[in-house]
Short mmCIF file of C-alpha atoms in Angstrom, two decimals:
data_model
loop_
_atom_site.label_atom_id
_atom_site.label_comp_id
_atom_site.label_asym_id
_atom_site.label_seq_id
_atom_site.Cartn_x
_atom_site.Cartn_y
_atom_site.Cartn_z
CA MET A 1 18.08 -12.93 -6.10
CA LEU A 2 14.96 -11.96 -7.66
CA LEU A 3 12.08 -11.46 -6.18
CA ARG A 4 8.41 -12.29 -7.64
CA VAL A 5 6.06 -10.09 -7.46
CA ARG A 6 2.68 -10.52 -8.96
CA ALA A 7 0.25 -8.55 -8.06
CA ALA A 8 -1.53 -6.59 -9.83
CA VAL A 9 -2.61 -3.82 -7.30
CA ALA A 10 -0.25 -0.88 -5.52
CA GLN A 11 3.40 -2.45 -4.24
CA LEU A 12 5.40 -0.17 -2.02
CA ALA A 13 8.99 -0.41 -0.90
CA ALA A 14 9.82 2.05 1.58
CA GLY A 15 13.34 3.43 3.32
CA LEU A 16 14.97 6.73 4.21
CA GLY A 17 16.05 8.96 1.39
CA ALA A 18 16.12 12.20 -0.30
CA GLY A 19 14.20 13.37 -2.77
CA PRO A 20 11.30 15.95 -4.27
CA GLY A 21 8.51 15.69 -1.72
CA ALA A 22 5.00 15.11 -2.39
CA GLN A 23 1.65 16.76 -0.27
CA PRO A 24 -1.06 14.36 0.81
CA PRO A 25 -4.20 15.63 0.55
CA ALA A 26 -5.70 17.27 3.19
CA GLU A 27 -9.50 15.07 3.40
CA PRO A 28 -8.82 12.15 1.68
CA ARG A 29 -11.44 10.75 -0.49
CA GLY A 30 -12.96 7.64 -2.59
CA ALA A 31 -11.41 7.45 -5.92
CA GLY A 32 -13.15 6.70 -9.41
CA ALA A 33 -15.11 3.65 -9.53
CA GLY A 34 -13.73 2.31 -6.23
CA ALA A 35 -15.38 4.65 -3.96
CA GLY A 36 -18.89 3.60 -2.60
CA PRO A 37 -22.35 5.21 -3.44
CA GLY A 38 -24.02 8.30 -1.90
CA ARG A 39 -20.12 9.24 -1.32
CA GLY A 40 -19.85 11.96 -3.65
CA SER A 41 -17.31 10.54 -5.74
CA PRO A 42 -15.19 12.32 -8.22
CA PRO A 43 -15.63 12.06 -11.86
CA PRO A 44 -13.77 9.01 -13.75
CA ALA A 45 -10.18 9.94 -14.41
CA ALA A 46 -8.95 10.63 -17.71
CA PHE A 47 -6.59 8.49 -19.82
CA CYS A 48 -2.69 9.30 -19.65
CA ARG A 49 0.44 7.79 -19.59
CA PRO A 50 2.79 8.01 -15.89
CA ALA A 51 4.17 11.08 -16.02
CA PHE A 52 7.95 9.77 -15.66
CA LEU A 53 7.77 8.73 -19.56
CA GLN A 54 7.86 12.28 -20.16
CA LEU A 55 6.32 11.04 -23.75
CA THR A 56 6.34 13.37 -26.52
CA PRO A 57 2.93 13.81 -28.84
CA GLU A 58 4.33 11.39 -31.28
CA GLU A 59 5.32 8.57 -28.62
CA LEU A 60 2.11 9.04 -26.98
CA ARG A 61 0.21 7.87 -31.13
CA ARG A 62 3.28 5.38 -31.12
CA ALA A 63 1.77 4.09 -27.25
CA ASP A 64 -1.67 3.88 -28.46
CA ASP A 65 -0.57 1.21 -31.63
CA HIS A 66 -1.91 -2.18 -31.39
CA THR A 67 -0.03 -3.44 -34.44
CA GLY A 68 3.34 -1.96 -33.88
CA ARG A 69 3.61 -2.42 -30.22
CA ALA A 70 5.97 -0.19 -29.58
CA VAL A 71 8.07 -0.08 -26.12
CA GLN A 72 8.10 2.77 -23.98
CA SER A 73 10.64 3.36 -21.23
CA PRO A 74 12.50 7.21 -20.13
CA ARG A 75 14.60 8.43 -22.12
CA ASP A 76 18.24 9.06 -20.94
CA GLY A 77 18.64 12.18 -20.39
CA ARG A 78 15.13 12.62 -19.37
CA ARG A 79 14.62 12.51 -15.60
CA ARG A 80 15.73 9.33 -14.02
CA LEU A 81 13.84 7.18 -11.41
CA PRO A 82 14.98 6.90 -7.72
CA TRP A 83 17.83 4.35 -7.50
CA SER A 84 18.14 4.02 -11.20
CA THR A 85 14.75 2.01 -11.17
CA GLY A 86 14.05 0.60 -14.91
CA TYR A 87 10.98 0.64 -16.61
CA ALA A 88 8.96 -0.42 -19.44
CA GLU A 89 5.43 -0.97 -20.96
CA VAL A 90 4.08 -1.81 -24.20
CA ILE A 91 0.13 -1.70 -25.07
CA ASN A 92 -2.45 -5.14 -25.07
CA ALA A 93 -2.86 -6.01 -28.87
CA GLY A 94 -6.42 -4.35 -29.49
CA LYS A 95 -8.40 -6.03 -26.87
CA SER A 96 -8.75 -2.09 -25.27
CA GLN A 97 -8.61 1.09 -26.63
CA HIS A 98 -6.06 2.12 -24.88
CA ASN A 99 -2.90 0.86 -22.08
CA GLU A 100 -5.13 -0.04 -18.79
CA ASP A 101 -1.96 -0.32 -16.77
CA GLN A 102 -0.45 2.71 -14.83
CA ALA A 103 2.36 2.98 -13.49
CA CYS A 104 3.86 5.37 -10.21
CA CYS A 105 6.77 6.14 -9.17
CA GLU A 106 7.64 9.03 -6.22
CA VAL A 107 9.55 9.83 -3.38
CA VAL A 108 7.18 11.36 -0.22
CA PHE A 109 7.72 12.85 2.61
CA VAL A 110 5.47 12.42 5.61
CA GLU A 111 5.52 15.51 7.58
CA GLN A 112 4.52 15.38 11.04
CA ARG A 113 0.94 16.42 11.53
CA PRO A 114 0.38 19.44 14.31
CA SER A 115 -0.58 18.01 17.38
CA PRO A 116 -2.36 20.10 20.24
CA ARG A 117 0.58 18.07 22.64
CA GLY A 118 3.15 16.12 20.81
CA TRP A 119 3.76 12.69 21.92
CA LEU A 120 7.36 12.54 21.69
CA SER A 121 8.06 16.31 22.93
CA SER A 122 9.79 15.75 25.64
CA ARG A 123 11.58 12.86 24.18
CA GLU A 124 14.84 12.24 21.55
CA GLY A 125 14.85 10.47 18.12
CA SER A 126 12.07 13.07 16.21
CA GLU A 127 13.82 13.94 12.97
CA ASP A 128 13.94 17.50 11.68
CA LEU A 129 14.05 17.58 7.49
CA ASP A 130 13.24 19.81 4.89
CA GLY A 131 13.93 23.02 7.12
CA GLY A 132 12.96 22.09 10.16
CA ARG A 133 10.63 19.92 9.72
CA LYS A 134 9.77 16.41 11.26
CA GLY A 135 8.93 13.07 9.35
CA PHE A 136 11.10 10.76 7.14
CA TYR A 137 10.91 9.82 3.03
CA PHE A 138 9.40 6.91 1.86
CA HIS A 139 10.41 5.37 -1.98
CA TYR A 140 7.02 4.17 -3.64
CA TRP A 141 6.70 1.85 -6.88
CA ALA A 142 3.14 0.87 -7.73
CA LEU A 143 1.61 -0.76 -10.66
CA PHE A 144 -1.65 -0.84 -11.12
CA ASP A 145 -3.90 -3.18 -13.74
CA GLY A 146 -7.13 -1.50 -14.49
CA HIS A 147 -10.08 -3.23 -16.12
CA ALA A 148 -12.90 -1.96 -18.07
CA GLY A 149 -11.37 0.75 -18.73
CA SER A 150 -7.88 2.97 -17.18
CA GLY A 151 -9.94 5.30 -15.00
CA ALA A 152 -9.76 3.55 -11.61
CA ALA A 153 -6.11 2.46 -12.48
CA VAL A 154 -5.15 6.39 -12.98
CA MET A 155 -7.07 7.49 -10.18
CA ALA A 156 -4.78 5.05 -7.71
CA SER A 157 -2.07 5.90 -9.43
CA GLU A 158 -2.34 9.56 -9.18
CA ARG A 159 -3.49 9.32 -5.38
CA LEU A 160 -2.92 6.52 -3.50
CA HIS A 161 0.72 6.97 -1.98
CA LEU A 162 -0.90 10.40 -1.14
CA HIS A 163 -3.09 8.36 0.80
CA ILE A 164 -0.62 6.31 2.44
CA CYS A 165 1.54 9.58 3.12
CA GLU A 166 -1.98 11.11 4.80
CA GLN A 167 -1.75 7.45 7.07
CA LEU A 168 1.58 8.17 8.37
CA ARG A 169 1.76 11.82 8.91
CA ASP A 170 -0.23 10.97 12.77
CA LEU A 171 2.75 8.06 13.46
CA VAL A 172 5.94 10.11 12.90
CA GLU A 173 7.41 10.41 16.51
CA ILE A 174 5.57 7.40 17.32
CA LEU A 175 8.01 5.18 14.65
CA GLN A 176 10.71 6.63 15.62
CA ASP A 177 9.97 5.73 18.96
CA PRO A 178 11.77 2.07 19.97
CA SER A 179 9.24 1.19 22.48
CA PRO A 180 5.99 -0.49 21.98
CA PRO A 181 3.39 1.78 20.45
CA PRO A 182 0.79 3.42 22.76
CA ILE A 183 -2.36 1.31 22.80
CA CYS A 184 -4.27 4.70 23.68
CA LEU A 185 -2.73 8.54 22.59
CA PRO A 186 -3.35 11.65 25.14
CA HIS A 187 -6.71 12.78 24.98
CA GLU A 188 -7.06 15.51 22.61
CA ALA A 189 -9.08 17.73 25.11
CA GLN A 190 -5.97 17.77 26.93
CA THR A 191 -4.10 21.57 27.12
CA SER A 192 -0.78 21.91 25.28
CA SER A 193 0.80 23.37 28.47
CA ALA A 194 0.40 20.35 30.46
CA ASP A 195 4.01 19.28 31.21
CA PRO A 196 4.05 15.74 30.11
CA ASN A 197 7.13 14.81 32.26
CA GLN A 198 4.94 15.26 35.06
CA MET A 199 2.17 12.29 33.91
CA SER A 200 2.37 8.73 34.67
CA TYR A 201 3.76 6.31 32.10
CA THR A 202 0.91 4.56 32.44
CA GLU A 203 -1.43 7.73 31.66
CA ASP A 204 1.18 8.73 29.25
CA ARG A 205 1.87 5.06 27.32
CA GLY A 206 -2.27 4.72 26.77
CA GLU A 207 -2.37 1.55 29.11
CA VAL A 208 -5.84 0.82 31.45
CA LEU A 209 -5.86 2.29 34.74
CA ASN A 210 -5.63 0.31 37.75
CA ASP A 211 -8.96 0.48 38.81
CA ALA A 212 -10.30 -1.21 35.46
CA VAL A 213 -11.98 -4.50 35.78
CA PRO A 214 -9.71 -7.77 34.79
CA ARG A 215 -11.59 -8.68 31.58
CA PHE A 216 -10.20 -4.77 30.33
CA HIS A 217 -6.24 -5.92 29.97
CA LEU A 218 -4.24 -6.02 27.12
CA GLU A 219 -5.07 -8.69 24.42
CA LYS A 220 -2.82 -8.21 21.24
CA ALA A 221 0.56 -7.07 21.11
CA VAL A 222 1.20 -4.04 18.13
CA SER A 223 4.37 -3.40 16.55
CA HIS A 224 6.30 -0.61 14.86
CA GLU A 225 5.80 -2.74 11.93
CA SER A 226 2.28 -3.33 11.75
CA LEU A 227 0.87 0.20 12.38
CA VAL A 228 3.24 1.08 9.10
CA ILE A 229 0.76 -2.19 7.29
CA GLY A 230 -2.10 -0.59 9.12
CA ALA A 231 -1.61 2.56 7.34
CA ILE A 232 -0.84 1.15 3.62
CA GLU A 233 -4.29 -0.86 4.47
CA ASN A 234 -6.22 2.22 5.22
CA ALA A 235 -5.08 4.11 2.11
CA PHE A 236 -6.42 1.47 0.29
CA LYS A 237 -9.76 1.54 2.39
CA HIS A 238 -10.00 4.92 1.32
CA MET A 239 -9.76 4.86 -2.45
CA ALA A 240 -12.16 1.65 -2.45
CA LEU A 241 -14.77 2.36 0.97
CA LEU A 242 -16.25 -0.48 2.57
CA ARG A 243 -20.00 0.25 3.94
CA PRO A 244 -20.22 -0.33 7.53
CA GLU A 245 -23.95 1.40 7.34
CA LEU A 246 -25.04 -2.08 6.64
CA LEU A 247 -24.05 -3.57 9.87
CA GLY A 248 -27.39 -1.93 11.07
CA LYS A 249 -27.06 -1.17 15.18
CA GLU A 250 -25.94 -4.51 16.17
CA PHE A 251 -22.01 -4.80 15.11
CA THR A 252 -19.08 -2.63 14.60
CA HIS A 253 -16.98 -3.50 12.26
CA LEU A 254 -13.79 -2.54 14.26
CA GLU A 255 -11.23 -4.35 16.35
CA PHE A 256 -9.53 -2.96 19.51
CA PRO A 257 -6.77 -4.75 21.50
CA ARG A 258 -9.18 -5.00 24.02
CA ARG A 259 -12.65 -3.79 24.82
CA ILE A 260 -13.89 -0.78 25.36
CA GLN A 261 -14.71 1.08 28.42
CA PRO A 262 -17.26 3.63 28.37
CA LYS A 263 -14.76 6.10 30.10
CA GLU A 264 -12.36 6.18 27.33
CA LEU A 265 -15.13 7.30 25.00
CA GLY A 266 -12.88 10.06 23.03
CA LYS A 267 -10.09 8.78 23.86
CA LYS A 268 -7.93 7.67 20.73
CA MET A 269 -6.86 4.33 21.02
CA LEU A 270 -5.29 1.70 18.31
CA TYR A 271 -7.82 -0.50 16.18
CA ARG A 272 -8.17 -2.29 12.96
CA ASP A 273 -10.68 -2.76 10.50
CA GLN A 274 -12.34 -6.86 10.45
CA ASN A 275 -10.03 -7.52 7.27
CA MET A 276 -6.97 -5.82 8.39
CA ASN A 277 -3.44 -7.02 9.40
CA GLY A 278 -2.38 -4.02 11.01
CA TRP A 279 -3.31 -1.52 13.25
CA ALA A 280 -4.15 2.29 13.18
CA TYR A 281 -5.28 4.67 15.91
CA LYS A 282 -8.23 6.66 15.85
CA LYS A 283 -10.89 8.34 18.56
CA ILE A 284 -13.38 6.28 20.51
CA GLU A 285 -16.76 7.37 19.16
CA GLU A 286 -20.10 5.78 21.06
CA ASP A 287 -20.96 3.23 17.98
CA ASP A 288 -17.21 1.58 19.50
CA LEU A 289 -18.71 -0.23 22.35
CA LYS A 290 -21.05 -2.80 19.99
CA PHE A 291 -20.08 -6.18 19.28
CA PRO A 292 -17.15 -6.53 17.19
CA LEU A 293 -17.81 -8.05 13.67
CA ILE A 294 -14.88 -10.22 14.21
CA PHE A 295 -14.76 -11.82 17.96
CA GLY A 296 -12.49 -14.64 19.19
CA GLU A 297 -9.11 -15.66 18.55
CA GLY A 298 -7.70 -18.14 16.19
CA LYS A 299 -9.50 -20.97 14.89
CA LYS A 300 -12.60 -19.59 17.17
CA ALA A 301 -13.05 -16.86 16.00
CA ARG A 302 -16.13 -15.82 13.99
CA MET A 303 -17.18 -12.76 11.34
CA MET A 304 -20.27 -11.31 13.32
CA ALA A 305 -20.14 -14.36 15.75
CA THR A 306 -21.47 -16.62 12.59
CA ILE A 307 -19.22 -17.56 9.76
CA GLY A 308 -14.86 -18.68 10.47
CA VAL A 309 -13.51 -16.79 7.06
CA THR A 310 -13.17 -13.46 6.00
CA ARG A 311 -12.22 -13.38 2.82
CA GLY A 312 -13.72 -15.60 0.64
CA LEU A 313 -16.22 -16.17 -3.24
CA GLY A 314 -19.91 -16.49 -3.04
CA ASP A 315 -22.45 -16.22 0.55
CA HIS A 316 -24.37 -13.69 -1.02
CA ASP A 317 -27.54 -14.94 0.38
CA LEU A 318 -25.75 -15.75 4.17
CA LYS A 319 -26.65 -13.54 6.82
CA VAL A 320 -26.66 -13.09 10.57
CA PHE A 321 -28.27 -15.89 12.56
CA SER A 322 -31.99 -14.09 13.37
CA SER A 323 -31.34 -10.83 11.54
CA ASN A 324 -31.28 -9.41 8.29
CA ILE A 325 -27.83 -8.50 7.65
CA HIS A 326 -26.14 -9.77 5.19
CA ILE A 327 -22.63 -11.39 5.81
CA LYS A 328 -21.14 -10.59 1.76
CA PRO A 329 -20.45 -7.20 2.51
CA PHE A 330 -18.09 -8.06 4.69
CA LEU A 331 -15.77 -10.46 2.90
CA SER A 332 -12.67 -8.90 2.12
CA CYS A 333 -11.64 -5.70 0.08
CA PHE A 334 -8.00 -5.56 1.87
CA PRO A 335 -4.82 -6.95 0.09
CA GLU A 336 -2.29 -8.97 1.07
CA VAL A 337 1.07 -6.97 2.98
CA ARG A 338 4.62 -8.23 3.45
CA VAL A 339 7.31 -7.21 4.61
CA TYR A 340 10.81 -7.10 3.26
CA ASP A 341 13.82 -5.26 5.41
CA LEU A 342 16.19 -4.11 3.31
CA THR A 343 18.46 -3.54 6.24
CA GLN A 344 19.04 -7.18 7.06
CA TYR A 345 20.71 -7.90 3.99
CA GLU A 346 23.68 -7.23 2.11
CA HIS A 347 22.72 -6.79 -1.40
CA CYS A 348 25.12 -6.95 -4.54
CA PRO A 349 24.27 -4.53 -7.73
CA ASP A 350 22.40 -7.74 -9.55
CA ASP A 351 19.80 -7.66 -6.75
CA VAL A 352 16.60 -6.40 -7.79
CA LEU A 353 12.51 -7.03 -7.73
CA VAL A 354 10.39 -7.16 -10.54
CA LEU A 355 7.29 -5.95 -10.02
CA GLY A 356 5.05 -7.03 -13.53
CA THR A 357 1.54 -6.98 -14.11
CA ASP A 358 -0.03 -10.01 -15.64
CA GLY A 359 0.73 -8.99 -18.90
CA LEU A 360 4.34 -10.26 -18.03
CA TRP A 361 3.05 -13.01 -15.26
CA ASP A 362 0.65 -14.79 -17.30
CA VAL A 363 3.47 -15.81 -20.33
CA THR A 364 6.87 -15.43 -18.22
CA ASN A 365 7.08 -17.47 -14.68
CA ASP A 366 9.94 -16.63 -12.56
CA LYS A 367 13.58 -19.08 -13.56
CA GLU A 368 12.68 -17.70 -17.08
CA VAL A 369 12.41 -13.87 -15.74
CA ALA A 370 15.28 -14.68 -13.50
CA ALA A 371 17.28 -15.56 -16.87
CA VAL A 372 16.36 -12.73 -19.00
CA VAL A 373 17.79 -10.48 -15.42
CA MET A 374 21.28 -12.14 -15.04
CA GLU A 375 21.87 -12.65 -18.80
CA VAL A 376 21.25 -8.72 -18.99
CA LEU A 377 22.87 -7.29 -16.08
CA THR A 378 26.20 -8.78 -17.01
CA SER A 379 26.01 -7.38 -20.58
CA TYR A 380 26.39 -4.38 -18.06
CA GLU A 381 28.77 -2.47 -16.01
CA PRO A 382 27.31 -2.84 -12.00
CA ASN A 383 27.58 1.22 -12.34
CA ASP A 384 25.58 1.90 -15.79
CA PRO A 385 22.21 3.51 -15.03
CA CYS A 386 20.46 1.93 -18.08
CA ARG A 387 21.60 -1.37 -16.88
CA TYR A 388 17.70 -1.86 -14.78
CA THR A 389 15.83 -0.28 -17.41
CA MET A 390 17.14 -2.83 -20.24
CA VAL A 391 16.23 -5.20 -18.29
CA ALA A 392 12.72 -4.10 -17.87
CA GLN A 393 12.54 -3.41 -22.01
CA GLU A 394 13.52 -7.08 -22.71
CA LEU A 395 10.98 -8.67 -19.85
CA VAL A 396 8.25 -7.11 -21.92
CA LEU A 397 10.16 -7.74 -25.78
CA ARG A 398 10.36 -11.25 -24.58
CA SER A 399 6.86 -11.88 -23.80
CA ARG A 400 4.82 -9.56 -26.18
CA GLY A 401 6.57 -11.61 -28.36
CA VAL A 402 7.38 -11.05 -32.17
CA LEU A 403 4.13 -10.16 -34.71
CA LYS A 404 3.68 -12.79 -37.14
CA GLU A 405 0.72 -14.45 -39.47
CA ARG A 406 -0.41 -16.30 -36.58
CA GLY A 407 -0.48 -13.60 -34.40
CA TRP A 408 2.03 -12.21 -31.47
CA ARG A 409 4.63 -15.18 -30.81
CA LEU A 410 7.22 -16.07 -28.24
CA ALA A 411 10.74 -17.46 -29.38
CA ASN A 412 9.56 -20.58 -28.48
CA ASP A 413 6.62 -19.95 -31.20
CA LYS A 414 3.87 -20.30 -28.00
CA LEU A 415 1.09 -17.44 -27.62
CA GLY A 416 2.56 -13.96 -26.21
CA SER A 417 1.52 -11.85 -24.32
CA GLY A 418 -1.81 -10.46 -26.14
CA ASP A 419 -2.32 -7.52 -22.73
CA ASP A 420 -0.79 -4.89 -21.89
CA ILE A 421 2.24 -5.14 -19.68
CA SER A 422 4.26 -2.83 -17.06
CA VAL A 423 7.29 -3.53 -16.25
CA PHE A 424 9.11 -2.61 -12.52
CA VAL A 425 12.59 -3.45 -11.54
CA ILE A 426 13.62 -2.22 -9.09
CA PRO A 427 17.50 -2.62 -7.36
CA LEU A 428 17.44 -3.46 -3.88
CA GLY A 429 20.81 -1.94 -3.44
CA GLY A 430 19.51 1.64 -2.89
CA PRO A 431 20.63 4.84 -4.84
CA GLY A 432 24.84 4.08 -4.06
CA ASN A 433 27.57 3.73 -6.47
CA TYR A 434 28.68 -0.02 -6.73
CA THR A 435 32.15 -1.32 -7.71
#
């Protein structure tokens, strides 16, 4: 099985496992060129290559040689990537000074955030890991294709997984509980001395009380999976901040499962931004009572009561009717997130996910990649840990081509990729030994 992932933005595959942890940032900030104006953006990140390559000074010089375009991979005897993941990269043919692609591969521990009153403090199911800390691990692979410099790609490779970790910390207990996520979390102002067993189920789950008027009913079903998607989307938002202040005093850019009652101010409720598919929790504030940026369901939904799409090109001059509010700043910055459940299928050693930047996909199609994968994998024993690195190297080599008088050429004499090329080959069967 070969899964093609063409996006040149971060991709994430998650699962439980053991490995070195990573600490989330105390206060996530906008990163590099992605942060909004007036946000105190940090200076551009210095150029570097992925730390897991562990390149020597001589190898770094070779990696920047546009003439030779040597393929770089983690060497045998150095730290092996999780699941024996294969990786290879090569610099461009001279279109930019450095390799603007950036890669990241981490095993991250998400530790439950301390709270005055744990939502599942009296429930079973929360795992104790790493010396009594409650949480879970996720495996993370990401490729970032920089444009007009490597600064934003370097910053994203160093920070995005920490932002994802930070977003997941509030969900540790909720994700481990099989019942549906609560719409509202218990009020933070309540003391920890309150006995959660004495609370009614309705209050504990954050549902609407019986005295609520009928229009305040649950309108949207929220799954655990959508909470993880929301965490990923919010992490991207922290790396490329929106400008909600442009909405003026008429709209809120947030959406809730139902309309909010004034008496619910201060509670934590499920929400999502206008272009998110997943959900997250936030404390309800006065501004959240405004008219929602996206109103209606399905084909009747309208952004700012004006336009029926939230993603698109153009429309720079379009404004909300009878106002000076421009719609263009709210036409999407979020990634498309797809979920592939590894536990639903039985994978063999030859089932892999190929993750590459456009330097690969611009010159090599799905069938060609699949052919290279099978050709190389059948040349190695299933338990050989270097087989996935050899696949990544071969994919990079064939997409780069060979330098001839008329430039870099593929085997069929067509023009090879002159772009930076980066490739991960991830075994879907995980870290186990195969026979």
